[in-house]
Amino acid sequence: MDTLPIIALDFDSTEKVESFLDQFDEPLFVKVGMELFYQTGPELIKKIQQRGHQIFLDLKLHDIPNTVNKAMEGLAKLNVDMVNVHAAGGVKMMEQALAGIRKYNPETKIIAVTQLTSTTEEMLHNEQNIQSTIEEAVLHYAKLAQQANLDGVVCSPLETNILTEALGESFLKVTPGIRPKDAAQNDQKRITTPEEAKQLGSTHIVVGRPITQSDDPVASYQKIKESWLG
Ligand code: C5P
């Protein structure tokens, strides 16, 4: 499955997003997360769509099933291309999230966060009291997401192998933690290049700072796009 690299718009204002997008003259796939959405709201979503871009709205919903259902009904009206929830909310919550989106929108992909990439195995054991490896915990949550009929998960590119084996190629594996060979790692620890992510089975990659903080964002994006699409 070939899709565009998803550019993480980790900015704090509409102005910064617009001046970033002004540099591109092609349709993009962008990610709007909490930082941006909480400061700009649905208005910015409409503006990005009017420019012809696809949107992954990364709000990671996690609440009781009824609340998530109603929140997803609201988000469904924005007609974004992808939304997400935390798998830790449970199968019922994920089913209700899907029902909420589907009430107004037949197309939007809905995926689940398994374990945040900031969670270490030590935190998994000591704070969440889950006594398994990170990989086992990720696989377990991914199975629940598939059971709830979600389209896929967010995971590390280094976990995609086992997920493809257990859940199939078409189950989406959306992976941050991507760095071109020459880029700074920033706070990303378990990273791969775009080519490696593709070989390992990512269906979508999410890339932020190597593009948004680049001296030449368009050139950096083109390089990443070429190595991802092959
Ligand atoms: O690191 P980069 O700027 O490419 O991050 C892109 C996206 O990856 C961020 O929007 C965030 O959602 C996610 N991320 C992550 N783990 C980190 C840092 C960022 O999953 N340690």
mmCIF file of C-alpha atoms and ligand atoms in Angstrom:
data_model
loop_
_atom_site.group_PDB
_atom_site.id
_atom_site.type_symbol
_atom_site.label_atom_id
_atom_site.label_comp_id
_atom_site.label_asym_id
_atom_site.label_seq_id
_atom_site.Cartn_x
_atom_site.Cartn_y
_atom_site.Cartn_z
ATOM 1 C CA MET A 1 0.000 0.000 0.000
ATOM 2 C CA ASP A 2 1.581 3.249 -1.110
ATOM 3 C CA THR A 3 0.556 6.415 0.686
ATOM 4 C CA LEU A 4 2.322 9.714 1.137
ATOM 5 C CA PRO A 5 4.557 10.222 4.171
ATOM 6 C CA ILE A 6 2.462 11.934 6.853
ATOM 7 C CA ILE A 7 3.993 15.268 7.913
ATOM 8 C CA ALA A 8 3.490 15.990 11.650
ATOM 9 C CA LEU A 9 2.413 19.652 11.857
ATOM 10 C CA ASP A 10 3.719 20.159 15.375
ATOM 11 C CA PHE A 11 3.207 23.945 15.385
ATOM 12 C CA ASP A 12 1.270 26.119 17.837
ATOM 13 C CA SER A 13 -0.597 28.504 15.535
ATOM 14 C CA THR A 14 -2.541 28.769 12.290
ATOM 15 C CA GLU A 15 -0.038 31.330 10.961
ATOM 16 C CA LYS A 16 2.896 28.950 11.361
ATOM 17 C CA VAL A 17 0.971 26.138 9.667
ATOM 18 C CA GLU A 18 -0.024 28.373 6.778
ATOM 19 C CA SER A 19 3.471 29.670 6.159
ATOM 20 C CA PHE A 20 4.774 26.089 6.281
ATOM 21 C CA LEU A 21 2.127 24.840 3.809
ATOM 22 C CA ASP A 22 2.619 27.861 1.511
ATOM 23 C CA GLN A 23 5.976 26.380 0.508
ATOM 24 C CA PHE A 24 4.375 23.270 -1.037
ATOM 25 C CA ASP A 25 2.475 23.139 -4.310
ATOM 26 C CA GLU A 26 1.316 19.512 -4.172
ATOM 27 C CA PRO A 27 -1.281 17.611 -2.124
ATOM 28 C CA LEU A 28 0.148 16.435 1.207
ATOM 29 C CA PHE A 29 -0.926 14.102 4.016
ATOM 30 C CA VAL A 30 -0.489 15.956 7.331
ATOM 31 C CA LYS A 31 -0.948 15.107 11.001
ATOM 32 C CA VAL A 32 -2.668 17.550 13.352
ATOM 33 C CA GLY A 33 -2.076 16.667 16.995
ATOM 34 C CA MET A 34 -3.243 17.971 20.355
ATOM 35 C CA GLU A 35 -0.823 20.898 20.533
ATOM 36 C CA LEU A 36 -2.167 22.413 17.340
ATOM 37 C CA PHE A 37 -5.826 21.359 17.520
ATOM 38 C CA TYR A 38 -6.339 22.644 21.080
ATOM 39 C CA GLN A 39 -5.127 26.092 19.986
ATOM 40 C CA THR A 40 -6.778 26.346 16.580
ATOM 41 C CA GLY A 41 -9.763 23.966 16.544
ATOM 42 C CA PRO A 42 -11.934 22.791 13.632
ATOM 43 C CA GLU A 43 -11.383 26.045 11.691
ATOM 44 C CA LEU A 44 -7.803 25.091 10.913
ATOM 45 C CA ILE A 45 -8.910 21.626 9.772
ATOM 46 C CA LYS A 46 -11.171 23.260 7.184
ATOM 47 C CA LYS A 47 -8.390 25.560 5.993
ATOM 48 C CA ILE A 48 -5.990 22.652 5.499
ATOM 49 C CA GLN A 49 -8.672 20.708 3.606
ATOM 50 C CA GLN A 50 -9.390 23.683 1.353
ATOM 51 C CA ARG A 51 -5.753 23.481 0.271
ATOM 52 C CA GLY A 52 -6.417 19.890 -0.842
ATOM 53 C CA HIS A 53 -4.444 18.049 1.839
ATOM 54 C CA GLN A 54 -5.384 14.822 3.666
ATOM 55 C CA ILE A 55 -5.452 14.932 7.476
ATOM 56 C CA PHE A 56 -4.658 12.470 10.259
ATOM 57 C CA LEU A 57 -6.251 14.025 13.380
ATOM 58 C CA ASP A 58 -4.094 12.594 16.175
ATOM 59 C CA LEU A 59 -6.137 13.288 19.325
ATOM 60 C CA LYS A 60 -5.752 9.825 20.953
ATOM 61 C CA LEU A 61 -9.223 9.645 22.527
ATOM 62 C CA HIS A 62 -9.488 7.662 25.795
ATOM 63 C CA ASP A 63 -12.618 7.871 27.966
ATOM 64 C CA ILE A 64 -15.742 5.842 28.748
ATOM 65 C CA PRO A 65 -17.314 4.279 25.622
ATOM 66 C CA ASN A 66 -20.313 6.636 25.495
ATOM 67 C CA THR A 67 -18.172 9.767 25.731
ATOM 68 C CA VAL A 68 -15.782 8.558 23.050
ATOM 69 C CA ASN A 69 -18.763 7.644 20.845
ATOM 70 C CA LYS A 70 -20.206 11.165 21.092
ATOM 71 C CA ALA A 71 -16.809 12.803 20.640
ATOM 72 C CA MET A 72 -16.227 10.727 17.491
ATOM 73 C CA GLU A 73 -19.647 11.740 16.144
ATOM 74 C CA GLY A 74 -18.432 15.320 16.415
ATOM 75 C CA LEU A 75 -15.077 14.579 14.788
ATOM 76 C CA ALA A 76 -16.805 12.619 11.984
ATOM 77 C CA LYS A 77 -18.312 15.889 10.764
ATOM 78 C CA LEU A 78 -14.802 17.232 10.081
ATOM 79 C CA ASN A 79 -14.341 14.574 7.371
ATOM 80 C CA VAL A 80 -10.692 13.978 8.145
ATOM 81 C CA ASP A 81 -8.955 10.937 6.674
ATOM 82 C CA MET A 82 -7.727 9.289 9.867
ATOM 83 C CA VAL A 83 -8.415 9.541 13.640
ATOM 84 C CA ASN A 84 -7.229 7.543 16.640
ATOM 85 C CA VAL A 85 -7.966 6.294 20.158
ATOM 86 C CA HIS A 86 -5.977 4.590 22.926
ATOM 87 C CA ALA A 87 -6.396 0.799 22.784
ATOM 88 C CA ALA A 88 -6.109 0.831 26.598
ATOM 89 C CA GLY A 89 -9.695 2.131 26.651
ATOM 90 C CA GLY A 90 -10.837 -1.389 25.763
ATOM 91 C CA VAL A 91 -12.726 -3.218 23.021
ATOM 92 C CA LYS A 92 -16.094 -1.684 23.907
ATOM 93 C CA MET A 93 -14.638 1.824 23.774
ATOM 94 C CA MET A 94 -13.005 1.137 20.404
ATOM 95 C CA GLU A 95 -16.273 -0.291 19.022
ATOM 96 C CA GLN A 96 -18.108 2.807 20.193
ATOM 97 C CA ALA A 97 -15.428 5.046 18.660
ATOM 98 C CA LEU A 98 -15.935 3.286 15.327
ATOM 99 C CA ALA A 99 -19.731 3.568 15.599
ATOM 100 C CA GLY A 100 -19.396 7.297 16.316
ATOM 101 C CA ILE A 101 -17.215 7.926 13.256
ATOM 102 C CA ARG A 102 -19.392 5.749 11.015
ATOM 103 C CA LYS A 103 -22.537 7.663 11.958
ATOM 104 C CA TYR A 104 -21.510 10.490 9.619
ATOM 105 C CA ASN A 105 -18.528 9.145 7.789
ATOM 106 C CA PRO A 106 -18.035 5.869 5.897
ATOM 107 C CA GLU A 107 -14.409 6.480 4.942
ATOM 108 C CA THR A 108 -12.359 7.844 7.847
ATOM 109 C CA LYS A 109 -9.741 5.336 8.998
ATOM 110 C CA ILE A 110 -9.653 4.743 12.724
ATOM 111 C CA ILE A 111 -6.565 3.377 14.392
ATOM 112 C CA ALA A 112 -5.420 2.696 17.958
ATOM 113 C CA VAL A 113 -2.367 3.765 19.921
ATOM 114 C CA THR A 114 -0.930 0.619 21.508
ATOM 115 C CA GLN A 115 1.884 1.788 23.783
ATOM 116 C CA LEU A 116 3.274 5.318 23.479
ATOM 117 C CA THR A 117 6.819 5.312 22.147
ATOM 118 C CA SER A 118 7.806 7.191 25.318
ATOM 119 C CA THR A 119 6.850 4.139 27.433
ATOM 120 C CA THR A 120 9.810 1.973 28.437
ATOM 121 C CA GLU A 121 9.614 -1.664 29.526
ATOM 122 C CA GLU A 122 10.431 -0.530 33.057
ATOM 123 C CA MET A 123 7.417 1.817 33.038
ATOM 124 C CA LEU A 124 5.248 -0.945 31.577
ATOM 125 C CA HIS A 125 6.175 -3.215 34.501
ATOM 126 C CA ASN A 126 6.325 -0.723 37.355
ATOM 127 C CA GLU A 127 3.696 1.877 36.457
ATOM 128 C CA GLN A 128 1.149 0.034 34.287
ATOM 129 C CA ASN A 129 1.763 -3.286 36.105
ATOM 130 C CA ILE A 130 1.835 -5.136 32.763
ATOM 131 C CA GLN A 131 4.387 -7.919 33.239
ATOM 132 C CA SER A 132 5.314 -8.636 29.633
ATOM 133 C CA THR A 133 7.687 -7.278 27.030
ATOM 134 C CA ILE A 134 6.712 -4.085 25.159
ATOM 135 C CA GLU A 135 6.293 -6.149 21.984
ATOM 136 C CA GLU A 136 3.865 -8.558 23.669
ATOM 137 C CA ALA A 137 1.902 -5.647 25.140
ATOM 138 C CA VAL A 138 1.739 -3.929 21.737
ATOM 139 C CA LEU A 139 0.621 -7.144 20.020
ATOM 140 C CA HIS A 140 -2.057 -7.739 22.648
ATOM 141 C CA TYR A 141 -3.538 -4.247 22.214
ATOM 142 C CA ALA A 142 -3.280 -4.537 18.421
ATOM 143 C CA LYS A 143 -5.300 -7.776 18.537
ATOM 144 C CA LEU A 144 -7.978 -5.998 20.570
ATOM 145 C CA ALA A 145 -8.048 -3.171 18.018
ATOM 146 C CA GLN A 146 -8.568 -5.697 15.224
ATOM 147 C CA GLN A 147 -11.269 -7.454 17.262
ATOM 148 C CA ALA A 148 -13.049 -4.085 17.538
ATOM 149 C CA ASN A 149 -12.839 -3.783 13.711
ATOM 150 C CA LEU A 150 -10.494 -0.799 13.738
ATOM 151 C CA ASP A 151 -8.314 -0.266 10.665
ATOM 152 C CA GLY A 152 -4.944 -0.519 12.367
ATOM 153 C CA VAL A 153 -2.553 0.792 14.996
ATOM 154 C CA VAL A 154 0.160 3.338 15.667
ATOM 155 C CA CYS A 155 3.373 1.519 16.522
ATOM 156 C CA SER A 156 7.154 1.598 16.244
ATOM 157 C CA PRO A 157 8.551 0.557 12.857
ATOM 158 C CA LEU A 158 10.506 -2.086 14.781
ATOM 159 C CA GLU A 159 7.252 -3.749 15.890
ATOM 160 C CA THR A 160 5.571 -3.994 12.495
ATOM 161 C CA ASN A 161 6.973 -7.442 11.646
ATOM 162 C CA ILE A 162 5.157 -9.267 14.411
ATOM 163 C CA LEU A 163 1.954 -7.304 13.779
ATOM 164 C CA THR A 164 1.942 -8.178 10.076
ATOM 165 C CA GLU A 165 2.465 -11.831 10.943
ATOM 166 C CA ALA A 166 -0.355 -11.894 13.474
ATOM 167 C CA LEU A 167 -2.842 -9.461 11.950
ATOM 168 C CA GLY A 168 -2.140 -9.324 8.222
ATOM 169 C CA GLU A 169 -0.660 -6.875 5.758
ATOM 170 C CA SER A 170 -3.760 -4.752 5.278
ATOM 171 C CA PHE A 171 -4.069 -3.948 9.013
ATOM 172 C CA LEU A 172 -2.568 -0.433 9.106
ATOM 173 C CA LYS A 173 0.765 0.102 10.840
ATOM 174 C CA VAL A 174 1.317 3.845 11.175
ATOM 175 C CA THR A 175 4.817 4.508 12.428
ATOM 176 C CA PRO A 176 6.574 7.573 13.855
ATOM 177 C CA GLY A 177 10.243 7.288 14.812
ATOM 178 C CA ILE A 178 11.455 7.843 11.244
ATOM 179 C CA ARG A 179 14.780 9.517 10.497
ATOM 180 C CA PRO A 180 16.583 9.840 7.177
ATOM 181 C CA LYS A 181 20.223 8.721 7.470
ATOM 182 C CA ASP A 182 21.621 12.251 7.735
ATOM 183 C CA ALA A 183 19.015 13.722 10.149
ATOM 184 C CA ALA A 184 19.223 14.522 13.873
ATOM 185 C CA GLN A 185 17.613 11.887 16.103
ATOM 186 C CA ASN A 186 16.018 14.494 18.462
ATOM 187 C CA ASP A 187 14.244 12.564 21.257
ATOM 188 C CA GLN A 188 13.442 9.587 19.022
ATOM 189 C CA LYS A 189 15.235 6.468 20.262
ATOM 190 C CA ARG A 190 14.088 3.433 18.315
ATOM 191 C CA ILE A 191 14.308 4.821 14.819
ATOM 192 C CA THR A 192 14.487 3.566 11.236
ATOM 193 C CA THR A 193 14.957 5.227 7.865
ATOM 194 C CA PRO A 194 11.933 5.489 5.554
ATOM 195 C CA GLU A 195 13.272 2.606 3.377
ATOM 196 C CA GLU A 196 13.745 0.362 6.406
ATOM 197 C CA ALA A 197 10.252 1.186 7.681
ATOM 198 C CA LYS A 198 8.829 0.133 4.334
ATOM 199 C CA GLN A 199 10.826 -3.101 4.282
ATOM 200 C CA LEU A 200 9.715 -3.897 7.833
ATOM 201 C CA GLY A 201 6.034 -3.442 6.933
ATOM 202 C CA SER A 202 4.927 0.085 7.896
ATOM 203 C CA THR A 203 1.876 1.074 5.857
ATOM 204 C CA HIS A 204 2.261 4.785 6.738
ATOM 205 C CA ILE A 205 5.168 6.785 8.171
ATOM 206 C CA VAL A 206 4.846 9.939 10.284
ATOM 207 C CA VAL A 207 7.721 12.424 10.030
ATOM 208 C CA GLY A 208 7.909 15.731 11.888
ATOM 209 C CA ARG A 209 11.051 17.653 12.704
ATOM 210 C CA PRO A 210 13.252 16.328 9.860
ATOM 211 C CA ILE A 211 10.835 18.233 7.582
ATOM 212 C CA THR A 212 9.316 21.003 9.727
ATOM 213 C CA GLN A 213 12.648 22.135 11.236
ATOM 214 C CA SER A 214 14.612 21.722 8.031
ATOM 215 C CA ASP A 215 16.266 24.712 6.324
ATOM 216 C CA ASP A 216 14.576 23.494 3.145
ATOM 217 C CA PRO A 217 11.353 21.664 4.122
ATOM 218 C CA VAL A 218 10.306 20.970 0.512
ATOM 219 C CA ALA A 219 13.647 19.376 -0.397
ATOM 220 C CA SER A 220 13.684 17.340 2.839
ATOM 221 C CA TYR A 221 10.130 16.156 2.185
ATOM 222 C CA GLN A 222 10.921 15.173 -1.413
ATOM 223 C CA LYS A 223 13.913 13.109 -0.284
ATOM 224 C CA ILE A 224 11.869 11.308 2.357
ATOM 225 C CA LYS A 225 9.001 10.766 -0.067
ATOM 226 C CA GLU A 226 11.305 9.253 -2.685
ATOM 227 C CA SER A 227 12.970 6.894 -0.240
ATOM 228 C CA TRP A 228 9.579 5.870 1.219
ATOM 229 C CA LEU A 229 7.786 5.346 -2.092
ATOM 230 C CA GLY A 230 10.888 3.776 -3.652
HETATM 231 O O1 C5P B 1 10.166 13.124 15.964
HETATM 232 P P1 C5P B 1 9.232 13.714 14.935
HETATM 233 O O2 C5P B 1 9.234 15.205 14.962
HETATM 234 O O3 C5P B 1 9.404 13.125 13.553
HETATM 235 O O4 C5P B 1 7.810 13.265 15.475
HETATM 236 C C1 C5P B 1 6.698 13.100 14.662
HETATM 237 C C2 C5P B 1 5.584 12.575 15.499
HETATM 238 O O5 C5P B 1 6.012 11.377 16.127
HETATM 239 C C3 C5P B 1 5.141 13.510 16.629
HETATM 240 O O6 C5P B 1 4.052 14.293 16.229
HETATM 241 C C4 C5P B 1 4.727 12.535 17.712
HETATM 242 O O7 C5P B 1 3.352 12.242 17.612
HETATM 243 C C5 C5P B 1 5.501 11.287 17.420
HETATM 244 N N1 C5P B 1 6.607 11.101 18.362
HETATM 245 C C6 C5P B 1 6.748 9.887 18.963
HETATM 246 N N2 C5P B 1 7.749 9.647 19.873
HETATM 247 C C7 C5P B 1 8.640 10.605 20.171
HETATM 248 C C8 C5P B 1 8.537 11.867 19.536
HETATM 249 C C9 C5P B 1 7.503 12.076 18.635
HETATM 250 O O8 C5P B 1 5.949 8.987 18.710
HETATM 251 N N3 C5P B 1 9.606 10.335 21.060
#
